[in-house]
CSV table of C-alpha atoms in Angstrom, one decimal:
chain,number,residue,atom,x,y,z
A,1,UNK,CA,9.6,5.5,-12.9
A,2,UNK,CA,7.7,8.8,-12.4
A,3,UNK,CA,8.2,10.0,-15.0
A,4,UNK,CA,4.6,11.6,-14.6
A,5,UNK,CA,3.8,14.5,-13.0
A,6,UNK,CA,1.1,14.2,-10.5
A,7,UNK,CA,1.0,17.5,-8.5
A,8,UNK,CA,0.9,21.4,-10.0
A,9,UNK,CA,2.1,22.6,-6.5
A,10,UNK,CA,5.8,23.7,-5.7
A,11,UNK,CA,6.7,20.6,-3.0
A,12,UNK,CA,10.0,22.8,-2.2
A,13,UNK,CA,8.6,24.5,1.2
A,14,UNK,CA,6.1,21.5,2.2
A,15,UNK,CA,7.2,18.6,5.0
A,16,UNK,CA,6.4,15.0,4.4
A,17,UNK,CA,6.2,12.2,7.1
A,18,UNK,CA,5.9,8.7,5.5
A,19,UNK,CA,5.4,6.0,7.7
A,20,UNK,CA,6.5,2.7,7.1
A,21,UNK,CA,8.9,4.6,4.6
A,22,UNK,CA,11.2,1.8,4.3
A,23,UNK,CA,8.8,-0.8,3.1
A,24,UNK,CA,7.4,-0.9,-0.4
A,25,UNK,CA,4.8,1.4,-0.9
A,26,UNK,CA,6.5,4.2,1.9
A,27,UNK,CA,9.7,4.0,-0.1
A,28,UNK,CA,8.2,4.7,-3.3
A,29,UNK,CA,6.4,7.7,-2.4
A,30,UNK,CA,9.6,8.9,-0.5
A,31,UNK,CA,11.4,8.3,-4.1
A,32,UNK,CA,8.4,10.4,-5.9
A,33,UNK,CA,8.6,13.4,-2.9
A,34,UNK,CA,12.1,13.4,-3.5
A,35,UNK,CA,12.7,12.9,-7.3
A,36,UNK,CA,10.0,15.8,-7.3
A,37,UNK,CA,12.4,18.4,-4.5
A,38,UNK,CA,10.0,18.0,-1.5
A,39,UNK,CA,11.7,20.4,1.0
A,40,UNK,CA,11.8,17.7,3.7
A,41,UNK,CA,10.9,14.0,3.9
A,42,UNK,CA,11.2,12.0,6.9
A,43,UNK,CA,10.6,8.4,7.2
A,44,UNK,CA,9.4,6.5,10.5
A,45,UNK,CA,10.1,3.0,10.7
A,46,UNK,CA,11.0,0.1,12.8
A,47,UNK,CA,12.4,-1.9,10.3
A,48,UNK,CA,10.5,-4.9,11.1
A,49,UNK,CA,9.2,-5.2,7.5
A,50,UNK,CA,10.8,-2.5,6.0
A,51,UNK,CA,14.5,-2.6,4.5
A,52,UNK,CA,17.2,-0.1,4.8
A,53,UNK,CA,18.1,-1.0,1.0
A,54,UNK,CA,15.0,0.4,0.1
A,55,UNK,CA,16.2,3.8,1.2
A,56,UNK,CA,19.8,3.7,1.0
A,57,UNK,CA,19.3,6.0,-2.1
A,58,UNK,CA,18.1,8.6,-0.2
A,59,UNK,CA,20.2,8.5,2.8
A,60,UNK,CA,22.6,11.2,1.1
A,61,UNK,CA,19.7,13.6,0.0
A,62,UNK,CA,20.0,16.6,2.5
A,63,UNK,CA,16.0,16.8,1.9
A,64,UNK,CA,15.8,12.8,3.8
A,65,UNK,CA,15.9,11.8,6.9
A,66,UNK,CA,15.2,8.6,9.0
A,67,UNK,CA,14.1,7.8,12.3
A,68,UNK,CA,14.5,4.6,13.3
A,69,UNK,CA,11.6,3.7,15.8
A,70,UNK,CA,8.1,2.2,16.5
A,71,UNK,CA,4.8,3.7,15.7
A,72,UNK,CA,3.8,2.1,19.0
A,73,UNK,CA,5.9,4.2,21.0
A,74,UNK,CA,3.9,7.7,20.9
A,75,UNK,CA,6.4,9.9,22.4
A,76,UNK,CA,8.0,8.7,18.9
A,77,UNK,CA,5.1,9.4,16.9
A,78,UNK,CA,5.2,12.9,18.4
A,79,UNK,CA,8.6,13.3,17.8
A,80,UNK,CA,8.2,12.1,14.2
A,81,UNK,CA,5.7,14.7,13.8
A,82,UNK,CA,7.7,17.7,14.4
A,83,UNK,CA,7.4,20.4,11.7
A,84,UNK,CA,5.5,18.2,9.5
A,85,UNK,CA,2.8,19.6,6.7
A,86,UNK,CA,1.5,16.0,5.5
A,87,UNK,CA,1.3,12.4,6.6
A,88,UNK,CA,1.3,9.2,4.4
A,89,UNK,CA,0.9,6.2,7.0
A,90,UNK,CA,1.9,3.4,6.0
A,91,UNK,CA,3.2,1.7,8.8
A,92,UNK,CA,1.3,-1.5,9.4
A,93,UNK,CA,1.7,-5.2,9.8
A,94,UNK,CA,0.8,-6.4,6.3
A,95,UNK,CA,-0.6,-10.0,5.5
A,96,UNK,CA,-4.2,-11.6,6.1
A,97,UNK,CA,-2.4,-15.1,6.9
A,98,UNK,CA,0.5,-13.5,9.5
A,99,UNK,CA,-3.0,-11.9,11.3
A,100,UNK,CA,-4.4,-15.3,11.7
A,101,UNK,CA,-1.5,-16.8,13.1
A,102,UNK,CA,-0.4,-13.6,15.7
A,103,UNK,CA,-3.8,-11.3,15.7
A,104,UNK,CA,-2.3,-9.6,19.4
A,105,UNK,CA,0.6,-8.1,17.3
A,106,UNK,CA,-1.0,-7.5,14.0
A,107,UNK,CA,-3.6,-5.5,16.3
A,108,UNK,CA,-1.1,-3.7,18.5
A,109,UNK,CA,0.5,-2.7,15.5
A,110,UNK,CA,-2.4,-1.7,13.2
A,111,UNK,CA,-5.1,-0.5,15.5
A,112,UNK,CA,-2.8,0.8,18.5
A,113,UNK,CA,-0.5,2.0,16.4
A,114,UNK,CA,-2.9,4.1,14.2
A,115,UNK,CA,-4.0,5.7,17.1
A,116,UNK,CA,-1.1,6.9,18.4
A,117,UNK,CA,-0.4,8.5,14.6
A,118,UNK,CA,-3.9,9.8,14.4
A,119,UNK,CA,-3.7,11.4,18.1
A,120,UNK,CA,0.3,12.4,17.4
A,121,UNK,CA,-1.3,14.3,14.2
A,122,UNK,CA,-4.2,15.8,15.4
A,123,UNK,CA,-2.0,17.5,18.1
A,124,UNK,CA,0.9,18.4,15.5
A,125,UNK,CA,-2.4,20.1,13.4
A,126,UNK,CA,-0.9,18.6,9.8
A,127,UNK,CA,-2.5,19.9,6.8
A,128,UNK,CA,-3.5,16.5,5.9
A,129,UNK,CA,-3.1,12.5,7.1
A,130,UNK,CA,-3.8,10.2,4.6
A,131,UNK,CA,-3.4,6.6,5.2
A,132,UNK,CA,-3.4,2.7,3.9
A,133,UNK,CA,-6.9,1.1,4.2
A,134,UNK,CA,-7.4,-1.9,2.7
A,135,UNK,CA,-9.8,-3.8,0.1
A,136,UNK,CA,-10.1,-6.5,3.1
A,137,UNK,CA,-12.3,-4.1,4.4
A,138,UNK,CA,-15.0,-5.6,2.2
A,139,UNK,CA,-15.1,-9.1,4.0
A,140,UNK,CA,-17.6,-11.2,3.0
A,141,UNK,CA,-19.6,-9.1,0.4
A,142,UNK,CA,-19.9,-11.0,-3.2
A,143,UNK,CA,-21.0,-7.9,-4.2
A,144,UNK,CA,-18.4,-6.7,-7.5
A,145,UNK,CA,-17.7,-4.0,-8.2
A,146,UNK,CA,-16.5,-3.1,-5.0
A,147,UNK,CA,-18.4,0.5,-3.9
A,148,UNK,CA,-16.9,2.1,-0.5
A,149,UNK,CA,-20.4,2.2,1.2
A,150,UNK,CA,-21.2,-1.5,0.7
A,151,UNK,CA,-19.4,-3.8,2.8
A,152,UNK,CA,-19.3,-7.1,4.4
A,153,UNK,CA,-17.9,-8.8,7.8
A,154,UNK,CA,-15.0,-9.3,8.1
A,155,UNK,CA,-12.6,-12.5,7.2
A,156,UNK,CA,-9.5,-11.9,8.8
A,157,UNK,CA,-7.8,-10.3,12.1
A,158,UNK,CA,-6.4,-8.2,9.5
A,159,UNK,CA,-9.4,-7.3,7.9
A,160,UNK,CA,-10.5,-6.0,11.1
A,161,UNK,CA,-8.1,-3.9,12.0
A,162,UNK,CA,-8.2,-1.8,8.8
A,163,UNK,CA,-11.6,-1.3,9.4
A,164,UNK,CA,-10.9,0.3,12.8
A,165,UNK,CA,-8.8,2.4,11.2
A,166,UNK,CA,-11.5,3.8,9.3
A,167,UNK,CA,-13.7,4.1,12.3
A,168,UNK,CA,-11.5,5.9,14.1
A,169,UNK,CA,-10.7,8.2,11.3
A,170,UNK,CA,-14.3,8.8,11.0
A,171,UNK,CA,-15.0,9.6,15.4
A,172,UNK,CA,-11.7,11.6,14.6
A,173,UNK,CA,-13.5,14.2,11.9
A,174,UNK,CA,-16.7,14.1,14.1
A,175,UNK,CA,-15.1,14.7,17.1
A,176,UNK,CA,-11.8,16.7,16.7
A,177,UNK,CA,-12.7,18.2,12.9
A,178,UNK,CA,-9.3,16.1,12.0
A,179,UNK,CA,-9.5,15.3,8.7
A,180,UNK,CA,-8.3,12.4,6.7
A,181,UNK,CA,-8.5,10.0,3.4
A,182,UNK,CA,-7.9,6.2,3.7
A,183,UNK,CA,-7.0,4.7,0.7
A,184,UNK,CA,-8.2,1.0,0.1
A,185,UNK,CA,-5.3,-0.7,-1.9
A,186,UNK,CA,-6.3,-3.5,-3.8
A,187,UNK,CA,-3.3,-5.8,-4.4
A,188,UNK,CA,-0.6,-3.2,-4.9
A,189,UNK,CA,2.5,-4.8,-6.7
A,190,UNK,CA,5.6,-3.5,-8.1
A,191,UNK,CA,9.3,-2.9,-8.0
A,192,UNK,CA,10.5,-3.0,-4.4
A,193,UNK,CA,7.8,-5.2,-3.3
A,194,UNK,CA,9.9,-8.2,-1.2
A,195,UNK,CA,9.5,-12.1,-2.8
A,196,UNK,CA,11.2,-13.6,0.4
A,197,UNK,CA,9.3,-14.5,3.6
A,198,UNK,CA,6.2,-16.5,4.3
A,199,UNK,CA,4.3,-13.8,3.9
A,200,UNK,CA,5.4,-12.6,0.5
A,201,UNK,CA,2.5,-11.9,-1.8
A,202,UNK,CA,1.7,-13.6,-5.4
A,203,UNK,CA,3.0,-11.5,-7.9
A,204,UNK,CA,6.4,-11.2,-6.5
A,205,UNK,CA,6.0,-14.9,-5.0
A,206,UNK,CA,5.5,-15.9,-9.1
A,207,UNK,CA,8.2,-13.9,-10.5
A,208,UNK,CA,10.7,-15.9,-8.2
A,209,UNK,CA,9.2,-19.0,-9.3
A,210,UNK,CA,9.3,-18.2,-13.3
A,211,UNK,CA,12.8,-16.9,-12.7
A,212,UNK,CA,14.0,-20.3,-10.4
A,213,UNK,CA,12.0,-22.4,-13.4
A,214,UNK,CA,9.9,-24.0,-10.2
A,215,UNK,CA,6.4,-24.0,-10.0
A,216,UNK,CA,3.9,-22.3,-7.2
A,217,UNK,CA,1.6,-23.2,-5.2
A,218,UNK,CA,-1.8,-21.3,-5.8
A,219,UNK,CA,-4.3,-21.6,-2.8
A,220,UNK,CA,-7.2,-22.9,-4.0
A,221,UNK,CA,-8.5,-23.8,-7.5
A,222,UNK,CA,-7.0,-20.3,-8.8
A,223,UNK,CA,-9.9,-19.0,-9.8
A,224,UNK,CA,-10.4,-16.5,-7.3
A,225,UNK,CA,-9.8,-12.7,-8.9
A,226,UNK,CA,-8.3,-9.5,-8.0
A,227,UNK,CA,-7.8,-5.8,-9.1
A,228,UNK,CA,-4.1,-6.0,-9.3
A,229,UNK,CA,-3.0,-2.6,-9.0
A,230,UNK,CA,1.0,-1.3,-10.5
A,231,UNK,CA,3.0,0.6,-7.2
A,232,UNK,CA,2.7,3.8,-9.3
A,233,UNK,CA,-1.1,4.4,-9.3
A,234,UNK,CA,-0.8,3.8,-5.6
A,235,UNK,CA,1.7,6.4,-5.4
A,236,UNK,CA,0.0,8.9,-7.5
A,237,UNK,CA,-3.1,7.9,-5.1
A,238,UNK,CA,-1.3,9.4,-1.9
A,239,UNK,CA,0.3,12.6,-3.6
A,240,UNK,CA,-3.3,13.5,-4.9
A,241,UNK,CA,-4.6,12.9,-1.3
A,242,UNK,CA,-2.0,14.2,0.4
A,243,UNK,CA,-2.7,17.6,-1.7
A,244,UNK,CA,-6.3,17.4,-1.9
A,245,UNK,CA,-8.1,20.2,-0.5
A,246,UNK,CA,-9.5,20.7,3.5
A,247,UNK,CA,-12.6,19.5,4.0
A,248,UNK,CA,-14.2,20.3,7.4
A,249,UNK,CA,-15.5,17.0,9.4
A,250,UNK,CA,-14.3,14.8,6.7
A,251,UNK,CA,-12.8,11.1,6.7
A,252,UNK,CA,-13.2,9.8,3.2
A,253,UNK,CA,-12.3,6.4,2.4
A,254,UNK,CA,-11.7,5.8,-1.8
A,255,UNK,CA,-11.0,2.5,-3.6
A,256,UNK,CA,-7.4,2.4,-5.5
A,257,UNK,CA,-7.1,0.1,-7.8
A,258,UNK,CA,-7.5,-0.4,-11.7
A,259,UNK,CA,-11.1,-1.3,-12.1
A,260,UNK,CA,-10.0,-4.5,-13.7
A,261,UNK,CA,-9.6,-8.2,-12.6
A,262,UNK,CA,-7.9,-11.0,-13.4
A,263,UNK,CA,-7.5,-14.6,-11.8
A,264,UNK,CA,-4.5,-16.0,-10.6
A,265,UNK,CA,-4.3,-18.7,-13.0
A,266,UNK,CA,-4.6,-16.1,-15.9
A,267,UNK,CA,-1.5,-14.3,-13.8
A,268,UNK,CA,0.5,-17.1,-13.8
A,269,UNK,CA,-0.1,-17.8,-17.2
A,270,UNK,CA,0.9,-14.0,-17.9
A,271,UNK,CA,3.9,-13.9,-15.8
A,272,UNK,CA,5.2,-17.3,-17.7
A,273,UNK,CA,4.8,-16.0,-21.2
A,274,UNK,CA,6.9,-12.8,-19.9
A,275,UNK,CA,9.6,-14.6,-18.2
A,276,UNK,CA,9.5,-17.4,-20.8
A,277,UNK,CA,9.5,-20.6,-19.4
A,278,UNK,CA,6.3,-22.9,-19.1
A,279,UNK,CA,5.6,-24.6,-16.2
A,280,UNK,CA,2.2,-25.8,-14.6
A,281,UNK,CA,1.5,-24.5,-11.1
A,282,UNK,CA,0.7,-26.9,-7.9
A,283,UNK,CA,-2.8,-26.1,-6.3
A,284,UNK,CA,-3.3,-25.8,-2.4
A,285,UNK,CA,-6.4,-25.8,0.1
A,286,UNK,CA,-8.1,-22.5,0.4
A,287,UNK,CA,-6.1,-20.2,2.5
A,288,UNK,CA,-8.4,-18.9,5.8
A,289,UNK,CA,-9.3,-15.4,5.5
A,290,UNK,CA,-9.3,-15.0,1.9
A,291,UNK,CA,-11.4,-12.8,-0.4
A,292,UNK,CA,-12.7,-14.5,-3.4
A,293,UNK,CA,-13.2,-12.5,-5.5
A,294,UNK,CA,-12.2,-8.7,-6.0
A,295,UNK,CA,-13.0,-6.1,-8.3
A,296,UNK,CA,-13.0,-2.0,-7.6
A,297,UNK,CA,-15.3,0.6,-8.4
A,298,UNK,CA,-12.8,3.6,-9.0
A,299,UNK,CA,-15.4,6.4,-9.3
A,300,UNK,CA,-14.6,8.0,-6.0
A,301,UNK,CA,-11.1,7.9,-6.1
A,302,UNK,CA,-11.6,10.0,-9.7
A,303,UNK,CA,-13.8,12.3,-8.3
A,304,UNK,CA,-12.7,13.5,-5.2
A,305,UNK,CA,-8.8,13.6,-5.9
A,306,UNK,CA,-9.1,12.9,-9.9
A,307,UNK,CA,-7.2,9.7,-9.5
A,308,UNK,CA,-6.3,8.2,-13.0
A,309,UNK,CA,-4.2,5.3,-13.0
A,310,UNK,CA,-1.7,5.4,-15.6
A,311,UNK,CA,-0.8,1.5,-15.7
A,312,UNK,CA,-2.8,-2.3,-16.0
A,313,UNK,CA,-2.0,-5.5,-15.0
A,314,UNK,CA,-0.6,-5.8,-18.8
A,315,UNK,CA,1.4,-2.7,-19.1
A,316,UNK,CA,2.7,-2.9,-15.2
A,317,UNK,CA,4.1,-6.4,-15.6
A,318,UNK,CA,7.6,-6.0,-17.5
A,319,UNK,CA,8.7,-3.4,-16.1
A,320,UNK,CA,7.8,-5.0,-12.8
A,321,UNK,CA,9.4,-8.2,-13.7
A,322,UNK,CA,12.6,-6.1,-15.3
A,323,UNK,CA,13.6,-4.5,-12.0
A,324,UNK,CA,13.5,-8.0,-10.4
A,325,UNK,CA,16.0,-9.2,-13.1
A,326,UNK,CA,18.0,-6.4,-11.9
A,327,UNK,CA,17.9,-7.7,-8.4
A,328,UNK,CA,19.4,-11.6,-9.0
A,329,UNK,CA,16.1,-13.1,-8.0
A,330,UNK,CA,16.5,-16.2,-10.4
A,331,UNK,CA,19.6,-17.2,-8.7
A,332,UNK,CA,18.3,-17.5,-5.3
A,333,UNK,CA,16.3,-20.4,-4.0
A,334,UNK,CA,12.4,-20.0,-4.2
């Protein structure tokens, strides 16, 4: 993977904090910074959700380093911060259902957290803080395509909390001039992404099904769409933001995604035919919080940090499903 470029600056003398660098998405932009000889990379992370495997490759790089601690603990954030250029946070407590069932910690996490990051970074006067928003963000609104400006209340305790982040990112450009760009994933999926847990998400949760020959169980009638979008846009995302140009008083918030939606039937359908096996899947009630439907308006994201993802749903999925051959998923237990 990476194989494309997606920066014409020499990364050799710049600093990188990622945050939440040992869960999916952190750990493949700290495999990007480093495949690409970023003079430092540091990874914060408690390890809650994130996996050391994810970065034992790197541990050996004398451009890596971990720190093993909680972006609720600000003296840590400020310690994270030390001699750092750029900031990718991704450090968050994932997942609309684990928000309805413990909002206090998915709060504490994502909101308090945030803030000791955005405070820790203003202070440490980083070149830029870019950070994961989310298409929950859009709540409610049946309006598709999904523009940035247009959005709705609200479903989840999740949902909420990424839109704080964005309000405070926006007091934080009025107030302080600190600048930032919050990237709204929608549905990010690839290679590293974890198919074990309750809160494991569908693409990885219907590879381990195919693989085990067992069926799923969709929520709902499995109709509902999204804008399933392949790890390595999102990656190219952040380096594009992280490198993007100073902009005085500025908190921009961009869609990243593919601009194309499928539903989950169709997915399952897809992921079958690839794994080669047919099975039907079980259907479920509704699952509280839940979008409907999802679809992004990319425009933004291509015109302010000339994002151009490089992969589909189509193209994305065998090599997404190769690298979970490679991990022995279809001889554990779904």
């Amino acid at each position: 993977m990476y194989n494309i470029k997606y920066h014409n600056q020499d990364l050799s003398s710049f600093s990188f904090l990622i945050t939440g660098g040992a869960g999916f998405i952190g750990s493949n932009i700290v495999e990007y910074l480093l495949k690409y000889n970023a003079g430092k990379v540091r990874v914060l992370d408690n390890l809650s959700t994130g996996k050391m495997e994810n970065i034992e490759p790197f541990l050996s790089n004398p451009a890596f380093e971990f720190v093993e601690a909680d972006i609720r603990d600000f003296s840590a954030c400020e310690q994270a911060l030390e001699n750092i250029d750029f900031v990718s946070h991704q450090a968050a407590l994932g997942s609309v259902p684990r928000s309805v069932k413990d909002p206090i910690t998915t709060n504490e996490v994502n909101v308090s957290g945030f803030l000791n990051m955005l405070v820790a970074a203003r202070n440490a006067n980083v070149k830029q803080f870019v950070y994961a928003a989310s298409s929950s963000t859009y709540g409610d609104s049946k309006k598709l395509p999904k523009v940035e400006e247009q959005i709705g209340k609200p479903l989840s305790p999740y949902a909420v909390t990424k839109y704080v982040n964005e309000l405070y990112a926006d007091v934080f450009a009025k107030v302080y001039n600190f600048n930032s760009i919050g990237l709204r994933y929608f549905n990010v999926f690839g290679p590293k992404q974890d198919p074990y847990g309750a809160y494991a998400a569908v693409i990885p949760l219907f590879f381990k099904a195919a693989l085990n020959n067992t069926p799923p169980t969709i929520n709902g009638d499995g109709n509902q769409t999204r804008d399933f979008t392949f790890i390595e846009n999102a990656v190219q995302a952040n380096i594009k933001a992280l490198l993007h140009p100073h902009q005085q008083n500025k908190a921009e918030v961009i869609n990243i995604a593919v601009g194309e939606n499928t539903t989950l039937n169709n997915l399952w359908n897809e992921i079958c035919k690839i794994v080669g096996t047919e099975l039907n899947a079980n259907h479920g009630p509704d699952r509280a919080g839940d979008i409907r439907d999802s679809l992004a308006d990319i425009s933004k994201a291509q015109q302010l940090i000339g994002y151009d993802p490089a992969f589909n749903l189509s193209t994305a999925l065998v090599p997404t499903f190769n690298w979970y051959k490679t991990q022995n998923f279809s001889n554990l237990n779904v």
